Amino acid sequence: MERDIVDGESGRAATEPIGIDLVAPEVFAPMLRRLALAALGVGVGVTLLSAVWVSWPYAIALGLVVAVPTIGYVFAFRRRRMWLSGTEIRAHRLLGEQRIDLADASGVQLLVFPGRLNRIVLKVTAGADIQLVPLAMYTDAGSGRELHLLGLRKLADALAASELAAAVVVSEVLMQQLRAEARDAGLGERPLYRGVRLVREKDAVSPVVLTDSEVASLV
């Protein structure tokens, strides 16, 4: 009986959703709140000022035009969350939720967005659905942010369950990244940073998909 209870608890823990946001929305919550209040204040100001020259309905409409887009963006950003439950990625959006099962993925790639803030993401394709999972971002100065250790481990395990050879290789890249982060290795020893550096050396300005050989070289 005791063994059954332990097994049940470990099974629930294995399937418990894990947040895989590179930067959790809570980090930006105070800034977003100030932005929404500022937009509301500007909207009210525009309404009151416009009411001097036009009727109140038009003045209110102008205030809404100024304030609503920013407030809507803040609301949408705060709703955006991403979880991994078993092998399934669940991405919360403004309208609804997208789910992609890594075990059934038809394509898995590493994609680099070069720029002052270089981003490397996992691109998962399942039929007509595409999901991008940010893995790390680095500045030219060498600082940045990387996905937390538990997120990397769960993603690696989920990718390893796929029948795609590309997914298995990316899984190994993430495991190597996990080990590098765990021992606080230098950036040059971290596969995700080396992937970004491959693209930076090409002087690319548009997003670049790492080739199979480039991904394999990161392991």
PDB file of C-alpha atoms in Angstrom:
ATOM      1  CA  MET A   1       0.000   0.000   0.000  1.00  0.00           C
ATOM      2  CA  GLU A   2       2.748   2.436   0.961  1.00  0.00           C
ATOM      3  CA  ARG A   3       4.607   1.670  -2.262  1.00  0.00           C
ATOM      4  CA  ASP A   4       1.459   2.362  -4.286  1.00  0.00           C
ATOM      5  CA  ILE A   5       1.078   5.747  -2.604  1.00  0.00           C
ATOM      6  CA  VAL A   6       4.712   6.663  -3.308  1.00  0.00           C
ATOM      7  CA  ASP A   7       4.419   5.556  -6.929  1.00  0.00           C
ATOM      8  CA  GLY A   8       1.241   7.571  -7.305  1.00  0.00           C
ATOM      9  CA  GLU A   9       2.885  10.683  -5.905  1.00  0.00           C
ATOM     10  CA  SER A  10       5.929  10.315  -8.159  1.00  0.00           C
ATOM     11  CA  GLY A  11       3.653   9.819 -11.160  1.00  0.00           C
ATOM     12  CA  ARG A  12       1.776  13.024 -10.395  1.00  0.00           C
ATOM     13  CA  ALA A  13       5.075  14.872  -9.951  1.00  0.00           C
ATOM     14  CA  ALA A  14       6.308  13.609 -13.315  1.00  0.00           C
ATOM     15  CA  THR A  15       3.262  14.982 -15.124  1.00  0.00           C
ATOM     16  CA  GLU A  16       2.881  18.191 -13.109  1.00  0.00           C
ATOM     17  CA  PRO A  17       3.104  21.181 -15.486  1.00  0.00           C
ATOM     18  CA  ILE A  18       6.466  22.970 -15.389  1.00  0.00           C
ATOM     19  CA  GLY A  19       6.712  26.621 -16.381  1.00  0.00           C
ATOM     20  CA  ILE A  20       9.162  27.065 -19.272  1.00  0.00           C
ATOM     21  CA  ASP A  21       9.006  30.825 -19.714  1.00  0.00           C
ATOM     22  CA  LEU A  22      12.495  32.237 -20.181  1.00  0.00           C
ATOM     23  CA  VAL A  23      11.325  35.363 -18.359  1.00  0.00           C
ATOM     24  CA  ALA A  24       8.228  34.869 -16.223  1.00  0.00           C
ATOM     25  CA  PRO A  25       5.551  37.571 -16.658  1.00  0.00           C
ATOM     26  CA  GLU A  26       5.692  38.198 -12.906  1.00  0.00           C
ATOM     27  CA  VAL A  27       9.144  39.724 -13.367  1.00  0.00           C
ATOM     28  CA  PHE A  28       7.634  42.494 -15.482  1.00  0.00           C
ATOM     29  CA  ALA A  29       4.423  42.849 -13.455  1.00  0.00           C
ATOM     30  CA  PRO A  30       5.357  46.117 -11.657  1.00  0.00           C
ATOM     31  CA  MET A  31       6.557  47.719 -14.909  1.00  0.00           C
ATOM     32  CA  LEU A  32       3.466  46.574 -16.802  1.00  0.00           C
ATOM     33  CA  ARG A  33       1.215  47.903 -14.068  1.00  0.00           C
ATOM     34  CA  ARG A  34       2.908  51.314 -14.272  1.00  0.00           C
ATOM     35  CA  LEU A  35       2.637  51.250 -18.065  1.00  0.00           C
ATOM     36  CA  ALA A  36      -1.100  50.505 -17.900  1.00  0.00           C
ATOM     37  CA  LEU A  37      -1.683  53.278 -15.352  1.00  0.00           C
ATOM     38  CA  ALA A  38       0.335  55.715 -17.484  1.00  0.00           C
ATOM     39  CA  ALA A  39      -1.695  54.808 -20.579  1.00  0.00           C
ATOM     40  CA  LEU A  40      -4.907  55.268 -18.613  1.00  0.00           C
ATOM     41  CA  GLY A  41      -3.714  58.664 -17.376  1.00  0.00           C
ATOM     42  CA  VAL A  42      -2.782  59.803 -20.861  1.00  0.00           C
ATOM     43  CA  GLY A  43      -6.140  58.610 -22.170  1.00  0.00           C
ATOM     44  CA  VAL A  44      -7.998  60.572 -19.509  1.00  0.00           C
ATOM     45  CA  GLY A  45      -5.866  63.630 -20.259  1.00  0.00           C
ATOM     46  CA  VAL A  46      -6.567  63.405 -23.975  1.00  0.00           C
ATOM     47  CA  THR A  47     -10.289  63.024 -23.237  1.00  0.00           C
ATOM     48  CA  LEU A  48     -10.414  66.104 -21.018  1.00  0.00           C
ATOM     49  CA  LEU A  49      -8.320  68.181 -23.396  1.00  0.00           C
ATOM     50  CA  SER A  50     -10.318  67.113 -26.450  1.00  0.00           C
ATOM     51  CA  ALA A  51     -13.579  67.936 -24.695  1.00  0.00           C
ATOM     52  CA  VAL A  52     -12.626  71.618 -24.936  1.00  0.00           C
ATOM     53  CA  TRP A  53     -13.024  71.508 -28.747  1.00  0.00           C
ATOM     54  CA  VAL A  54     -15.281  68.532 -29.483  1.00  0.00           C
ATOM     55  CA  SER A  55     -18.306  66.885 -27.908  1.00  0.00           C
ATOM     56  CA  TRP A  56     -17.870  64.412 -25.038  1.00  0.00           C
ATOM     57  CA  PRO A  57     -18.572  61.271 -27.103  1.00  0.00           C
ATOM     58  CA  TYR A  58     -15.806  62.191 -29.567  1.00  0.00           C
ATOM     59  CA  ALA A  59     -13.465  63.176 -26.729  1.00  0.00           C
ATOM     60  CA  ILE A  60     -14.026  59.843 -24.983  1.00  0.00           C
ATOM     61  CA  ALA A  61     -13.469  58.006 -28.263  1.00  0.00           C
ATOM     62  CA  LEU A  62     -10.120  59.792 -28.732  1.00  0.00           C
ATOM     63  CA  GLY A  63      -9.102  58.899 -25.176  1.00  0.00           C
ATOM     64  CA  LEU A  64      -9.929  55.253 -25.789  1.00  0.00           C
ATOM     65  CA  VAL A  65      -7.939  55.233 -29.046  1.00  0.00           C
ATOM     66  CA  VAL A  66      -4.899  56.441 -27.108  1.00  0.00           C
ATOM     67  CA  ALA A  67      -5.226  54.226 -24.026  1.00  0.00           C
ATOM     68  CA  VAL A  68      -6.792  50.934 -25.151  1.00  0.00           C
ATOM     69  CA  PRO A  69      -3.963  49.596 -27.408  1.00  0.00           C
ATOM     70  CA  THR A  70      -1.363  49.927 -24.648  1.00  0.00           C
ATOM     71  CA  ILE A  71      -3.638  48.506 -21.956  1.00  0.00           C
ATOM     72  CA  GLY A  72      -4.576  45.658 -24.305  1.00  0.00           C
ATOM     73  CA  TYR A  73      -0.891  44.899 -24.924  1.00  0.00           C
ATOM     74  CA  VAL A  74      -0.232  44.803 -21.175  1.00  0.00           C
ATOM     75  CA  PHE A  75      -3.144  42.424 -20.633  1.00  0.00           C
ATOM     76  CA  ALA A  76      -2.039  40.168 -23.499  1.00  0.00           C
ATOM     77  CA  PHE A  77       1.564  40.064 -22.258  1.00  0.00           C
ATOM     78  CA  ARG A  78       0.494  39.115 -18.746  1.00  0.00           C
ATOM     79  CA  ARG A  79      -1.612  36.235 -20.088  1.00  0.00           C
ATOM     80  CA  ARG A  80       1.232  34.754 -22.104  1.00  0.00           C
ATOM     81  CA  ARG A  81       2.550  31.719 -20.277  1.00  0.00           C
ATOM     82  CA  MET A  82       4.127  28.466 -21.356  1.00  0.00           C
ATOM     83  CA  TRP A  83       4.137  25.115 -19.571  1.00  0.00           C
ATOM     84  CA  LEU A  84       5.453  21.653 -20.261  1.00  0.00           C
ATOM     85  CA  SER A  85       3.284  18.789 -19.053  1.00  0.00           C
ATOM     86  CA  GLY A  86       4.906  15.447 -19.812  1.00  0.00           C
ATOM     87  CA  THR A  87       5.744  15.759 -23.505  1.00  0.00           C
ATOM     88  CA  GLU A  88       3.077  18.396 -24.224  1.00  0.00           C
ATOM     89  CA  ILE A  89       3.825  22.103 -24.556  1.00  0.00           C
ATOM     90  CA  ARG A  90       0.903  24.311 -23.526  1.00  0.00           C
ATOM     91  CA  ALA A  91       1.151  27.943 -24.589  1.00  0.00           C
ATOM     92  CA  HIS A  92      -1.361  30.378 -23.105  1.00  0.00           C
ATOM     93  CA  ARG A  93      -2.232  33.239 -25.430  1.00  0.00           C
ATOM     94  CA  LEU A  94      -4.604  36.183 -25.347  1.00  0.00           C
ATOM     95  CA  LEU A  95      -7.258  34.064 -27.018  1.00  0.00           C
ATOM     96  CA  GLY A  96      -7.132  30.414 -26.074  1.00  0.00           C
ATOM     97  CA  GLU A  97      -4.286  27.966 -25.664  1.00  0.00           C
ATOM     98  CA  GLN A  98      -2.101  26.067 -28.127  1.00  0.00           C
ATOM     99  CA  ARG A  99      -0.950  22.534 -27.340  1.00  0.00           C
ATOM    100  CA  ILE A 100       1.806  20.671 -29.137  1.00  0.00           C
ATOM    101  CA  ASP A 101       3.002  17.193 -28.185  1.00  0.00           C
ATOM    102  CA  LEU A 102       6.759  16.872 -28.659  1.00  0.00           C
ATOM    103  CA  ALA A 103       6.397  13.115 -29.028  1.00  0.00           C
ATOM    104  CA  ASP A 104       4.327  13.709 -32.186  1.00  0.00           C
ATOM    105  CA  ALA A 105       6.349  16.629 -33.593  1.00  0.00           C
ATOM    106  CA  SER A 106       7.059  16.597 -37.326  1.00  0.00           C
ATOM    107  CA  GLY A 107       9.962  19.032 -37.047  1.00  0.00           C
ATOM    108  CA  VAL A 108      12.379  20.196 -34.345  1.00  0.00           C
ATOM    109  CA  GLN A 109      14.964  22.922 -34.961  1.00  0.00           C
ATOM    110  CA  LEU A 110      17.146  25.428 -33.152  1.00  0.00           C
ATOM    111  CA  LEU A 111      16.528  28.951 -34.397  1.00  0.00           C
ATOM    112  CA  VAL A 112      18.730  31.973 -33.659  1.00  0.00           C
ATOM    113  CA  PHE A 113      17.539  35.576 -33.765  1.00  0.00           C
ATOM    114  CA  PRO A 114      20.698  37.712 -34.056  1.00  0.00           C
ATOM    115  CA  GLY A 115      20.878  41.302 -32.877  1.00  0.00           C
ATOM    116  CA  ARG A 116      22.004  43.334 -29.904  1.00  0.00           C
ATOM    117  CA  LEU A 117      20.125  40.766 -27.845  1.00  0.00           C
ATOM    118  CA  ASN A 118      20.773  37.392 -29.459  1.00  0.00           C
ATOM    119  CA  ARG A 119      18.050  34.819 -28.833  1.00  0.00           C
ATOM    120  CA  ILE A 120      18.120  31.081 -29.425  1.00  0.00           C
ATOM    121  CA  VAL A 121      14.808  29.239 -29.411  1.00  0.00           C
ATOM    122  CA  LEU A 122      13.449  25.765 -29.900  1.00  0.00           C
ATOM    123  CA  LYS A 123      11.133  25.640 -32.918  1.00  0.00           C
ATOM    124  CA  VAL A 124       8.634  22.790 -32.825  1.00  0.00           C
ATOM    125  CA  THR A 125       6.387  21.959 -35.771  1.00  0.00           C
ATOM    126  CA  ALA A 126       3.404  19.633 -35.549  1.00  0.00           C
ATOM    127  CA  GLY A 127       1.349  19.666 -38.730  1.00  0.00           C
ATOM    128  CA  ALA A 128       0.259  23.249 -39.325  1.00  0.00           C
ATOM    129  CA  ASP A 129       1.085  24.310 -35.755  1.00  0.00           C
ATOM    130  CA  ILE A 130       4.373  25.973 -34.816  1.00  0.00           C
ATOM    131  CA  GLN A 131       5.565  26.758 -31.313  1.00  0.00           C
ATOM    132  CA  LEU A 132       8.697  28.697 -30.372  1.00  0.00           C
ATOM    133  CA  VAL A 133      10.224  28.035 -26.960  1.00  0.00           C
ATOM    134  CA  PRO A 134      12.889  30.600 -25.942  1.00  0.00           C
ATOM    135  CA  LEU A 135      15.919  28.809 -24.498  1.00  0.00           C
ATOM    136  CA  ALA A 136      18.410  31.616 -23.884  1.00  0.00           C
ATOM    137  CA  MET A 137      19.303  35.184 -24.776  1.00  0.00           C
ATOM    138  CA  TYR A 138      22.738  36.771 -24.757  1.00  0.00           C
ATOM    139  CA  THR A 139      24.028  40.296 -25.222  1.00  0.00           C
ATOM    140  CA  ASP A 140      27.126  41.129 -27.238  1.00  0.00           C
ATOM    141  CA  ALA A 141      28.863  41.805 -23.925  1.00  0.00           C
ATOM    142  CA  GLY A 142      28.388  38.172 -22.904  1.00  0.00           C
ATOM    143  CA  SER A 143      25.653  38.531 -20.307  1.00  0.00           C
ATOM    144  CA  GLY A 144      22.169  37.133 -20.665  1.00  0.00           C
ATOM    145  CA  ARG A 145      19.532  34.766 -19.356  1.00  0.00           C
ATOM    146  CA  GLU A 146      19.063  31.023 -19.811  1.00  0.00           C
ATOM    147  CA  LEU A 147      16.140  28.715 -19.201  1.00  0.00           C
ATOM    148  CA  HIS A 148      16.128  27.320 -15.673  1.00  0.00           C
ATOM    149  CA  LEU A 149      17.610  23.884 -14.991  1.00  0.00           C
ATOM    150  CA  LEU A 150      14.327  22.052 -14.406  1.00  0.00           C
ATOM    151  CA  GLY A 151      12.869  23.442 -17.628  1.00  0.00           C
ATOM    152  CA  LEU A 152      15.923  22.328 -19.612  1.00  0.00           C
ATOM    153  CA  ARG A 153      15.776  18.851 -18.106  1.00  0.00           C
ATOM    154  CA  LYS A 154      12.074  18.373 -18.775  1.00  0.00           C
ATOM    155  CA  LEU A 155      12.413  19.649 -22.350  1.00  0.00           C
ATOM    156  CA  ALA A 156      15.352  17.333 -22.960  1.00  0.00           C
ATOM    157  CA  ASP A 157      13.400  14.356 -21.614  1.00  0.00           C
ATOM    158  CA  ALA A 158      10.352  15.238 -23.713  1.00  0.00           C
ATOM    159  CA  LEU A 159      12.431  15.602 -26.895  1.00  0.00           C
ATOM    160  CA  ALA A 160      14.136  12.276 -26.222  1.00  0.00           C
ATOM    161  CA  ALA A 161      10.686  10.642 -26.426  1.00  0.00           C
ATOM    162  CA  SER A 162      10.322  11.739 -30.058  1.00  0.00           C
ATOM    163  CA  GLU A 163      11.049   9.451 -32.988  1.00  0.00           C
ATOM    164  CA  LEU A 164      12.755  12.309 -34.859  1.00  0.00           C
ATOM    165  CA  ALA A 165      16.539  12.080 -35.027  1.00  0.00           C
ATOM    166  CA  ALA A 166      16.739  15.881 -34.921  1.00  0.00           C
ATOM    167  CA  ALA A 167      14.745  15.942 -31.679  1.00  0.00           C
ATOM    168  CA  VAL A 168      17.080  13.433 -30.047  1.00  0.00           C
ATOM    169  CA  VAL A 169      20.141  15.503 -31.018  1.00  0.00           C
ATOM    170  CA  VAL A 170      18.559  18.703 -29.681  1.00  0.00           C
ATOM    171  CA  SER A 171      17.729  16.780 -26.504  1.00  0.00           C
ATOM    172  CA  GLU A 172      21.406  15.981 -26.076  1.00  0.00           C
ATOM    173  CA  VAL A 173      22.317  19.635 -26.693  1.00  0.00           C
ATOM    174  CA  LEU A 174      19.961  20.648 -23.889  1.00  0.00           C
ATOM    175  CA  MET A 175      21.443  18.013 -21.586  1.00  0.00           C
ATOM    176  CA  GLN A 176      24.920  19.380 -22.277  1.00  0.00           C
ATOM    177  CA  GLN A 177      23.606  22.892 -21.577  1.00  0.00           C
ATOM    178  CA  LEU A 178      22.090  21.619 -18.344  1.00  0.00           C
ATOM    179  CA  ARG A 179      25.403  20.174 -17.215  1.00  0.00           C
ATOM    180  CA  ALA A 180      27.246  23.371 -18.159  1.00  0.00           C
ATOM    181  CA  GLU A 181      24.802  25.544 -16.209  1.00  0.00           C
ATOM    182  CA  ALA A 182      24.887  23.201 -13.224  1.00  0.00           C
ATOM    183  CA  ARG A 183      28.672  23.536 -12.897  1.00  0.00           C
ATOM    184  CA  ASP A 184      28.598  27.260 -13.746  1.00  0.00           C
ATOM    185  CA  ALA A 185      30.775  26.761 -16.822  1.00  0.00           C
ATOM    186  CA  GLY A 186      31.975  29.701 -18.899  1.00  0.00           C
ATOM    187  CA  LEU A 187      29.907  30.846 -21.872  1.00  0.00           C
ATOM    188  CA  GLY A 188      32.297  29.204 -24.316  1.00  0.00           C
ATOM    189  CA  GLU A 189      31.421  25.826 -22.800  1.00  0.00           C
ATOM    190  CA  ARG A 190      27.665  26.329 -23.046  1.00  0.00           C
ATOM    191  CA  PRO A 191      26.108  24.808 -26.194  1.00  0.00           C
ATOM    192  CA  LEU A 192      23.345  27.409 -26.547  1.00  0.00           C
ATOM    193  CA  TYR A 193      25.834  30.276 -26.463  1.00  0.00           C
ATOM    194  CA  ARG A 194      28.043  28.479 -28.979  1.00  0.00           C
ATOM    195  CA  GLY A 195      24.996  28.118 -31.223  1.00  0.00           C
ATOM    196  CA  VAL A 196      24.410  31.861 -31.035  1.00  0.00           C
ATOM    197  CA  ARG A 197      28.092  32.499 -31.747  1.00  0.00           C
ATOM    198  CA  LEU A 198      27.909  30.367 -34.910  1.00  0.00           C
ATOM    199  CA  VAL A 199      25.276  32.725 -36.290  1.00  0.00           C
ATOM    200  CA  ARG A 200      27.003  35.893 -35.111  1.00  0.00           C
ATOM    201  CA  GLU A 201      30.124  34.832 -37.008  1.00  0.00           C
ATOM    202  CA  LYS A 202      28.039  34.817 -40.195  1.00  0.00           C
ATOM    203  CA  ASP A 203      27.022  38.473 -39.638  1.00  0.00           C
ATOM    204  CA  ALA A 204      23.404  37.444 -40.193  1.00  0.00           C
ATOM    205  CA  VAL A 205      20.648  39.993 -39.538  1.00  0.00           C
ATOM    206  CA  SER A 206      17.603  37.760 -40.022  1.00  0.00           C
ATOM    207  CA  PRO A 207      16.629  34.619 -38.062  1.00  0.00           C
ATOM    208  CA  VAL A 208      18.824  31.615 -38.878  1.00  0.00           C
ATOM    209  CA  VAL A 209      17.951  27.936 -38.496  1.00  0.00           C
ATOM    210  CA  LEU A 210      20.959  25.916 -37.371  1.00  0.00           C
ATOM    211  CA  THR A 211      21.731  23.060 -39.738  1.00  0.00           C
ATOM    212  CA  ASP A 212      21.824  19.451 -38.564  1.00  0.00           C
ATOM    213  CA  SER A 213      25.640  19.483 -38.648  1.00  0.00           C
ATOM    214  CA  GLU A 214      25.779  22.742 -36.677  1.00  0.00           C
ATOM    215  CA  VAL A 215      23.440  21.354 -34.031  1.00  0.00           C
ATOM    216  CA  ALA A 216      25.493  18.148 -33.829  1.00  0.00           C
ATOM    217  CA  SER A 217      28.660  20.221 -33.331  1.00  0.00           C
ATOM    218  CA  LEU A 218      27.184  21.724 -30.161  1.00  0.00           C
ATOM    219  CA  VAL A 219      27.053  18.374 -28.375  1.00  0.00           C
TER     220      VAL A 219
END
